[in-house]
GROMACS .gro file of C-alpha atoms in nm:
model
  364
    1MET     CA    1  -1.014   0.929  -3.066
    2ARG     CA    2  -1.311   0.669  -3.048
    3ILE     CA    3  -1.240   0.374  -2.833
    4THR     CA    4  -1.478   0.100  -2.801
    5ALA     CA    5  -1.481  -0.149  -2.539
    6VAL     CA    6  -1.636  -0.498  -2.609
    7THR     CA    7  -1.714  -0.720  -2.305
    8CYS     CA    8  -1.936  -1.005  -2.254
    9VAL     CA    9  -2.116  -1.065  -1.919
   10LYS     CA   10  -2.326  -1.312  -1.731
   11ASN     CA   11  -2.481  -1.190  -1.377
   12GLU     CA   12  -2.219  -0.894  -1.304
   13GLY     CA   13  -2.498  -0.672  -1.195
   14PRO     CA   14  -2.320  -0.518  -0.883
   15PHE     CA   15  -2.009  -0.466  -1.075
   16LEU     CA   16  -2.125  -0.297  -1.415
   17ILE     CA   17  -2.150   0.070  -1.279
   18GLU     CA   18  -1.781   0.088  -1.174
   19TRP     CA   19  -1.642  -0.085  -1.481
   20ILE     CA   20  -1.812   0.148  -1.715
   21ALA     CA   21  -1.720   0.454  -1.514
   22PHE     CA   22  -1.369   0.336  -1.487
   23ASN     CA   23  -1.360   0.282  -1.860
   24ARG     CA   24  -1.483   0.602  -1.940
   25LEU     CA   25  -1.242   0.772  -1.726
   26ILE     CA   26  -0.943   0.606  -1.924
   27GLY     CA   27  -1.094   0.704  -2.264
   28CYS     CA   28  -1.345   0.482  -2.394
   29THR     CA   29  -1.593   0.648  -2.577
   30ASP     CA   30  -1.804   0.344  -2.665
   31PHE     CA   31  -1.924   0.023  -2.512
   32LEU     CA   32  -2.066  -0.292  -2.658
   33PHE     CA   33  -2.216  -0.558  -2.427
   34TYR     CA   34  -2.335  -0.909  -2.483
   35SER     CA   35  -2.522  -1.075  -2.224
   36ASN     CA   36  -2.679  -1.421  -2.170
   37ASP     CA   37  -2.908  -1.592  -1.916
   38CYS     CA   38  -2.882  -1.325  -1.630
   39ASP     CA   39  -3.091  -1.349  -1.342
   40ASP     CA   40  -2.926  -1.064  -1.135
   41GLY     CA   41  -3.048  -0.770  -1.320
   42THR     CA   42  -2.745  -0.719  -1.538
   43ASP     CA   43  -2.941  -0.713  -1.855
   44ARG     CA   44  -3.187  -0.427  -1.732
   45ILE     CA   45  -2.900  -0.248  -1.619
   46LEU     CA   46  -2.757  -0.265  -1.934
   47ASP     CA   47  -3.091  -0.181  -2.118
   48ALA     CA   48  -3.134   0.122  -1.919
   49LEU     CA   49  -2.805   0.273  -2.003
   50ALA     CA   50  -2.843   0.175  -2.342
   51ALA     CA   51  -3.181   0.383  -2.390
   52GLN     CA   52  -2.977   0.678  -2.257
   53GLY     CA   53  -2.698   0.647  -2.494
   54VAL     CA   54  -2.431   0.500  -2.273
   55VAL     CA   55  -2.368   0.168  -2.396
   56HIS     CA   56  -2.472  -0.060  -2.667
   57HIS     CA   57  -2.635  -0.389  -2.571
   58LEU     CA   58  -2.700  -0.709  -2.743
   59PRO     CA   59  -2.814  -1.076  -2.633
   60ASN     CA   60  -2.514  -1.309  -2.696
   61PRO     CA   61  -2.545  -1.454  -3.032
   62ALA     CA   62  -2.402  -1.793  -2.943
   63GLU     CA   63  -2.566  -2.081  -3.056
   64GLY     CA   64  -2.302  -2.324  -2.888
   65ARG     CA   65  -2.142  -2.274  -2.559
   66ASN     CA   66  -1.832  -2.055  -2.698
   67TYR     CA   67  -2.023  -1.741  -2.595
   68GLN     CA   68  -1.739  -1.492  -2.596
   69MET     CA   69  -1.559  -1.606  -2.920
   70GLU     CA   70  -1.912  -1.607  -3.105
   71ALA     CA   71  -1.973  -1.261  -2.958
   72LEU     CA   72  -1.629  -1.138  -3.064
   73LYS     CA   73  -1.721  -1.263  -3.418
   74ASP     CA   74  -2.060  -1.071  -3.409
   75ALA     CA   75  -1.887  -0.739  -3.279
   76ARG     CA   76  -1.667  -0.715  -3.612
   77ARG     CA   77  -1.988  -0.612  -3.786
   78GLN     CA   78  -2.156  -0.397  -3.542
   79GLU     CA   79  -2.092  -0.017  -3.630
   80VAL     CA   80  -1.982   0.051  -3.289
   81VAL     CA   81  -1.683  -0.142  -3.344
   82THR     CA   82  -1.644  -0.062  -3.729
   83TRP     CA   83  -1.639   0.294  -3.645
   84ALA     CA   84  -1.379   0.286  -3.378
   85ASP     CA   85  -1.021   0.380  -3.386
   86TRP     CA   86  -0.925   0.127  -3.122
   87VAL     CA   87  -1.094  -0.177  -2.988
   88TRP     CA   88  -1.047  -0.287  -2.633
   89ILE     CA   89  -1.161  -0.658  -2.557
   90ALA     CA   90  -1.186  -0.712  -2.181
   91ASP     CA   91  -1.394  -0.872  -1.863
   92VAL     CA   92  -1.551  -0.673  -1.617
   93ASP     CA   93  -1.297  -0.771  -1.374
   94GLU     CA   94  -1.017  -0.649  -1.578
   95PHE     CA   95  -0.899  -0.297  -1.517
   96LEU     CA   96  -0.638  -0.125  -1.712
   97ASN     CA   97  -0.413   0.064  -1.504
   98ILE     CA   98  -0.232   0.332  -1.696
   99HIS     CA   99   0.116   0.462  -1.533
  100VAL     CA  100   0.176   0.734  -1.778
  101GLY     CA  101   0.073   1.096  -1.875
  102ASP     CA  102  -0.274   1.176  -1.779
  103HIS     CA  103  -0.341   0.783  -1.701
  104THR     CA  104  -0.572   0.761  -2.025
  105ILE     CA  105  -0.571   0.526  -2.322
  106PRO     CA  106  -0.444   0.794  -2.546
  107ALA     CA  107  -0.179   0.870  -2.317
  108LEU     CA  108  -0.076   0.489  -2.314
  109ILE     CA  109  -0.101   0.470  -2.700
  110ALA     CA  110   0.108   0.783  -2.742
  111ALA     CA  111   0.382   0.640  -2.489
  112CYS     CA  112   0.398   0.300  -2.691
  113GLY     CA  113   0.487   0.509  -3.017
  114ALA     CA  114   0.355   0.619  -3.334
  115GLY     CA  115   0.222   0.353  -3.590
  116ARG     CA  116   0.158   0.090  -3.315
  117GLN     CA  117  -0.153  -0.126  -3.424
  118ALA     CA  118  -0.186  -0.343  -3.132
  119ILE     CA  119  -0.105  -0.293  -2.752
  120SER     CA  120  -0.100  -0.620  -2.525
  121LEU     CA  121  -0.083  -0.572  -2.150
  122ASN     CA  122  -0.012  -0.833  -1.913
  123PHE     CA  123  -0.235  -0.944  -1.636
  124GLN     CA  124  -0.165  -0.876  -1.291
  125PHE     CA  125  -0.393  -1.088  -1.050
  126MET     CA  126  -0.545  -0.933  -0.746
  127ALA     CA  127  -0.576  -1.127  -0.472
  128ASN     CA  128  -0.896  -1.184  -0.223
  129GLY     CA  129  -0.670  -1.089   0.074
  130GLY     CA  130  -0.918  -1.236   0.330
  131VAL     CA  131  -1.217  -1.014   0.232
  132GLU     CA  132  -1.519  -1.235   0.293
  133GLY     CA  133  -1.813  -1.040   0.259
  134PHE     CA  134  -1.970  -0.873  -0.050
  135ARG     CA  135  -1.977  -0.471  -0.031
  136ASP     CA  136  -2.115  -0.234  -0.252
  137VAL     CA  137  -1.764  -0.033  -0.264
  138PRO     CA  138  -1.545   0.003  -0.569
  139VAL     CA  139  -1.336  -0.317  -0.641
  140ILE     CA  140  -1.035  -0.124  -0.689
  141ALA     CA  141  -1.066   0.029  -0.372
  142GLN     CA  142  -1.092  -0.291  -0.154
  143PHE     CA  143  -0.815  -0.528  -0.299
  144ASP     CA  144  -0.462  -0.430  -0.328
  145ARG     CA  145  -0.253  -0.723  -0.291
  146SER     CA  146  -0.116  -0.944  -0.574
  147HIS     CA  147   0.183  -1.175  -0.683
  148ASN     CA  148   0.484  -1.008  -0.769
  149PRO     CA  149   0.380  -0.870  -1.115
  150ASP     CA  150   0.653  -1.011  -1.287
  151ILE     CA  151   0.607  -1.379  -1.220
  152TRP     CA  152   0.310  -1.563  -1.141
  153CYS     CA  153   0.284  -1.930  -1.029
  154GLY     CA  154   0.658  -1.982  -1.125
  155GLU     CA  155   0.619  -1.851  -1.459
  156PHE     CA  156   0.728  -1.530  -1.622
  157ALA     CA  157   0.506  -1.542  -1.926
  158ILE     CA  158   0.184  -1.401  -1.797
  159GLU     CA  159  -0.158  -1.374  -2.014
  160VAL     CA  160  -0.254  -1.050  -2.161
  161LYS     CA  161  -0.565  -0.850  -2.327
  162SER     CA  162  -0.514  -0.626  -2.616
  163LEU     CA  163  -0.584  -0.291  -2.761
  164VAL     CA  164  -0.653  -0.295  -3.124
  165ARG     CA  165  -0.628  -0.030  -3.383
  166LYS     CA  166  -0.875  -0.005  -3.669
  167ASP     CA  167  -0.603  -0.095  -3.955
  168PHE     CA  168  -0.483  -0.406  -3.799
  169PRO     CA  169  -0.479  -0.667  -4.062
  170LEU     CA  170  -0.719  -0.856  -3.870
  171GLN     CA  171  -0.819  -1.223  -3.934
  172TYR     CA  172  -1.040  -1.231  -3.629
  173TYR     CA  173  -1.048  -1.113  -3.275
  174GLY     CA  174  -0.962  -1.329  -2.970
  175ALA     CA  175  -1.041  -1.277  -2.624
  176HIS     CA  176  -0.679  -1.206  -2.530
  177ARG     CA  177  -0.516  -1.083  -2.880
  178PRO     CA  178  -0.611  -1.033  -3.235
  179PHE     CA  179  -0.483  -1.273  -3.507
  180PHE     CA  180  -0.377  -1.192  -3.868
  181ARG     CA  181  -0.363  -1.437  -4.154
  182GLY     CA  182  -0.097  -1.681  -4.122
  183LYS     CA  183   0.063  -1.613  -4.449
  184LEU     CA  184   0.059  -1.238  -4.421
  185PRO     CA  185   0.398  -1.126  -4.584
  186ALA     CA  186   0.654  -1.025  -4.334
  187GLU     CA  187   0.662  -0.669  -4.418
  188ALA     CA  188   0.274  -0.652  -4.380
  189ARG     CA  189   0.285  -0.776  -4.029
  190PRO     CA  190   0.130  -0.533  -3.782
  191SER     CA  191   0.338  -0.292  -3.559
  192TRP     CA  192   0.255  -0.456  -3.210
  193SER     CA  193   0.381  -0.364  -2.852
  194ASP     CA  194   0.387  -0.459  -2.495
  195GLY     CA  195   0.296  -0.240  -2.186
  196SER     CA  196   0.631  -0.059  -2.207
  197GLY     CA  197   0.639   0.042  -2.588
  198ARG     CA  198   0.863  -0.278  -2.694
  199ASP     CA  199   0.784  -0.492  -2.959
  200VAL     CA  200   0.607  -0.787  -2.843
  201PRO     CA  201   0.825  -1.123  -2.858
  202HIS     CA  202   0.824  -1.261  -3.241
  203LYS     CA  203   0.646  -1.601  -3.157
  204PHE     CA  204   0.378  -1.426  -2.985
  205LEU     CA  205   0.323  -1.196  -3.272
  206VAL     CA  206   0.311  -1.480  -3.537
  207ALA     CA  207   0.126  -1.709  -3.277
  208ALA     CA  208   0.396  -1.968  -3.341
  209ASN     CA  209   0.380  -2.128  -2.996
  210PRO     CA  210   0.058  -2.268  -2.892
  211ARG     CA  211   0.164  -2.254  -2.508
  212ARG     CA  212   0.253  -1.880  -2.562
  213ILE     CA  213  -0.037  -1.769  -2.796
  214ARG     CA  214  -0.198  -1.531  -2.557
  215LYS     CA  215   0.082  -1.454  -2.315
  216PHE     CA  216   0.460  -1.346  -2.337
  217PRO     CA  217   0.724  -1.260  -2.027
  218ALA     CA  218   0.603  -0.984  -1.828
  219PRO     CA  219   0.932  -0.845  -1.692
  220GLY     CA  220   0.999  -0.507  -1.807
  221ALA     CA  221   0.667  -0.515  -1.996
  222ARG     CA  222   0.454  -0.294  -1.751
  223ASP     CA  223   0.644   0.035  -1.755
  224HIS     CA  224   0.337   0.228  -1.926
  225ALA     CA  225   0.045   0.006  -1.805
  226THR     CA  226  -0.074  -0.309  -1.647
  227LEU     CA  227  -0.400  -0.507  -1.619
  228ASN     CA  228  -0.512  -0.538  -1.277
  229HIS     CA  229  -0.752  -0.872  -1.278
  230TYR     CA  230  -0.980  -0.920  -0.969
  231ALA     CA  231  -1.074  -1.261  -1.059
  232LEU     CA  232  -1.150  -1.354  -0.718
  233ARG     CA  233  -1.319  -1.036  -0.554
  234SER     CA  234  -1.490  -1.104  -0.208
  235LEU     CA  235  -1.525  -1.480  -0.116
  236ASP     CA  236  -1.922  -1.424  -0.140
  237SER     CA  237  -1.886  -1.291  -0.469
  238TYR     CA  238  -1.644  -1.577  -0.589
  239LEU     CA  239  -1.907  -1.814  -0.458
  240VAL     CA  240  -2.189  -1.675  -0.679
  241LYS     CA  241  -1.922  -1.641  -0.965
  242ASN     CA  242  -1.856  -2.041  -0.932
  243ASP     CA  243  -2.243  -2.084  -0.950
  244ARG     CA  244  -2.263  -1.905  -1.278
  245GLY     CA  245  -1.985  -2.064  -1.479
  246ASP     CA  246  -1.828  -1.796  -1.710
  247VAL     CA  247  -1.876  -1.665  -2.033
  248ASN     CA  248  -1.677  -1.929  -2.215
  249ARG     CA  249  -1.807  -2.238  -2.063
  250GLU     CA  250  -2.141  -2.298  -1.915
  251ASN     CA  251  -2.153  -2.449  -1.582
  252ARG     CA  252  -1.784  -2.448  -1.519
  253ALA     CA  253  -1.676  -2.538  -1.194
  254PHE     CA  254  -1.378  -2.328  -1.047
  255ASP     CA  255  -1.197  -2.565  -0.797
  256ASP     CA  256  -0.982  -2.431  -0.530
  257THR     CA  257  -0.668  -2.441  -0.776
  258TYR     CA  258  -0.804  -2.131  -0.937
  259TRP     CA  259  -0.853  -1.954  -0.609
  260ARG     CA  260  -0.489  -2.062  -0.478
  261GLU     CA  261  -0.320  -1.974  -0.789
  262ARG     CA  262  -0.462  -1.614  -0.775
  263ASN     CA  263  -0.455  -1.523  -0.413
  264ASP     CA  264  -0.089  -1.443  -0.379
  265VAL     CA  265  -0.055  -1.176  -0.137
  266ALA     CA  266   0.310  -1.112  -0.132
  267TYR     CA  267   0.303  -0.759  -0.315
  268GLN     CA  268   0.094  -0.456  -0.254
  269ASP     CA  269   0.000  -0.231  -0.529
  270ARG     CA  270  -0.219   0.074  -0.479
  271SER     CA  271  -0.139   0.269  -0.803
  272ILE     CA  272  -0.468   0.205  -0.946
  273GLN     CA  273  -0.642   0.395  -0.660
  274ARG     CA  274  -0.520   0.739  -0.810
  275TYR     CA  275  -0.839   0.693  -1.031
  276LEU     CA  276  -1.075   0.662  -0.687
  277PRO     CA  277  -1.172   1.051  -0.650
  278ALA     CA  278  -1.271   1.059  -1.014
  279LEU     CA  279  -1.404   0.729  -1.036
  280GLU     CA  280  -1.653   0.790  -0.727
  281ARG     CA  281  -1.779   1.100  -0.935
  282GLU     CA  282  -1.806   0.909  -1.241
  283MET     CA  283  -2.012   0.646  -1.068
  284ALA     CA  284  -2.237   0.910  -0.913
  285ALA     CA  285  -2.323   1.075  -1.249
  286LEU     CA  286  -2.409   0.704  -1.380
  287LYS     CA  287  -2.631   0.644  -1.087
  288ALA     CA  288  -2.807   0.980  -1.117
  289LEU     CA  289  -2.948   0.867  -1.461
  290PRO     CA  290  -3.329   0.775  -1.449
  291GLY     CA  291  -3.372   0.438  -1.298
  292ILE     CA  292  -2.991   0.327  -1.275
  293ALA     CA  293  -2.932   0.393  -0.891
  294ALA     CA  294  -3.266   0.174  -0.822
  295LEU     CA  295  -3.135  -0.102  -1.078
  296HIS     CA  296  -2.788  -0.135  -0.899
  297GLU     CA  297  -2.925  -0.159  -0.561
  298GLU     CA  298  -3.165  -0.408  -0.695
  299ALA     CA  299  -2.857  -0.628  -0.866
  300CYS     CA  300  -2.665  -0.581  -0.533
  301ALA     CA  301  -2.958  -0.739  -0.339
  302LEU     CA  302  -2.983  -1.016  -0.570
  303HIS     CA  303  -2.623  -1.093  -0.555
  304GLU     CA  304  -2.633  -1.124  -0.198
  305ALA     CA  305  -2.957  -1.312  -0.213
  306LYS     CA  306  -2.791  -1.586  -0.439
  307ARG     CA  307  -2.513  -1.602  -0.191
  308ASP     CA  308  -2.740  -1.672   0.078
  309ALA     CA  309  -2.925  -1.934  -0.139
  310LEU     CA  310  -2.631  -2.094  -0.231
  311LEU     CA  311  -2.498  -2.120   0.139
  312GLY     CA  312  -2.814  -2.326   0.194
  313GLN     CA  313  -2.658  -2.605   0.025
  314GLN     CA  314  -2.390  -2.815   0.177
  315ALA     CA  315  -2.179  -2.820  -0.136
  316TYR     CA  316  -2.148  -2.464  -0.120
  317ARG     CA  317  -2.064  -2.465   0.282
  318ASP     CA  318  -1.818  -2.707   0.216
  319MET     CA  319  -1.671  -2.506  -0.058
  320LYS     CA  320  -1.667  -2.180   0.146
  321ALA     CA  321  -1.477  -2.364   0.430
  322GLN     CA  322  -1.247  -2.524   0.186
  323LEU     CA  323  -1.160  -2.171   0.060
  324MET     CA  324  -1.136  -2.026   0.383
  325ARG     CA  325  -0.871  -2.287   0.460
  326ALA     CA  326  -0.652  -2.229   0.142
  327GLY     CA  327  -0.332  -2.058   0.156
  328THR     CA  328  -0.226  -1.795  -0.041
  329LEU     CA  329   0.066  -1.982  -0.242
  330CYS     CA  330  -0.016  -2.162  -0.583
  331PRO     CA  331  -0.027  -2.551  -0.510
  332ALA     CA  332   0.315  -2.609  -0.682
  333GLU     CA  333   0.486  -2.368  -0.440
  334GLU     CA  334   0.304  -2.500  -0.150
  335ALA     CA  335   0.387  -2.839  -0.229
  336LEU     CA  336   0.768  -2.757  -0.246
  337LEU     CA  337   0.769  -2.593   0.092
  338GLN     CA  338   0.594  -2.876   0.262
  339SER     CA  339   0.855  -3.121   0.073
  340LEU     CA  340   1.130  -2.930   0.264
  341GLY     CA  341   0.946  -2.929   0.566
  342VAL     CA  342   0.861  -2.574   0.562
  343GLN     CA  343   0.539  -2.451   0.716
  344PRO     CA  344   0.339  -2.255   0.429
  345PRO     CA  345   0.199  -1.921   0.530
  346PRO     CA  346  -0.177  -1.947   0.688
  347SER     CA  347  -0.486  -1.840   0.502
  348PRO     CA  348  -0.569  -1.504   0.544
  349PHE     CA  349  -0.887  -1.562   0.713
  350ALA     CA  350  -0.684  -1.744   0.991
  351ALA     CA  351  -0.702  -1.457   1.206
  352THR     CA  352  -1.064  -1.415   1.194
  353THR     CA  353  -1.209  -1.761   1.158
  354GLY     CA  354  -1.095  -1.901   1.488
  355LYS     CA  355  -1.252  -2.227   1.573
  356THR     CA  356  -1.594  -2.125   1.436
  357GLY     CA  357  -1.520  -2.061   1.059
  358THR     CA  358  -1.706  -1.760   1.021
  359THR     CA  359  -1.570  -1.413   0.974
  360GLY     CA  360  -1.716  -1.059   0.973
  361GLY     CA  361  -1.589  -0.970   0.614
  362GLN     CA  362  -1.272  -0.817   0.727
  363THR     CA  363  -0.946  -0.760   0.523
  364GLY     CA  364  -0.671  -0.975   0.611
   0.00000   0.00000   0.00000
């Protein structure tokens, strides 16, 4: 089975090796990376890996600002995609945590049932949990707190990412789900499941509700797999991410609402750490390829240098202080508690900040 992972990156150098190694473990056989405007060595790492046959790397073809969608349009004509049995479209901070069989994508596909042409997996947002400093340690080892997997910010419907089989009646790939022609006859619509092997909701299937076009209720949908989303990582890395923007909108600034919504620490989930021993071996094998270890170390150094440069600016010092004060509830929930006279839980940095506003990068 050939499974191609497709992703877009900008300044993800310190995290590439882990993500590639992890996806190789779960069954991805091929990788198509699009990069743009990197200054942390991301493109050099990908070029070196491409020269050794590990990945395919292309410059993002976008002429406007919609980097991801223009890359996905281009991906449809690339042989590494057209030859694939399945396509997995995800970001470098997203890790598919498979609970069945040997914990691989083929095991997930088998569990969801024969004939499925798409499988959509709900996000589980993994919190920062009070980790200040960047460390060159697997992300899946550092962050194990999240919201209740079935409910996020008071909503049962949670966004998804999707595996797509080659015979899906594709009109175009979306970042979260594929789309088929609106006038496709009912009998020709694809067989599409959630992460428990159940049919996805009809309105999601046919993209009938704009508010639910890329999400559906998560309760009961995670029996076979969930999608761990490490959107925050360490506070250091979040500051660098904020400077970078993202693959869709150049110079997008994330305010603390984004942070607070994804920093719920109420639930602990270490299940993905089952992969750690094999992941560390696979990462070591990739770093043993000619030049890769040095390029990875350079990317980590450039990441830390960017953090230091940002913290030389008052705006970023203020941002860091604001995030360290922020609680672990989404804004609406925190406002409700305050209206009831209930004190929200403190920031996970509270135990280490004291009166100085600094920490040693420990976990809360």
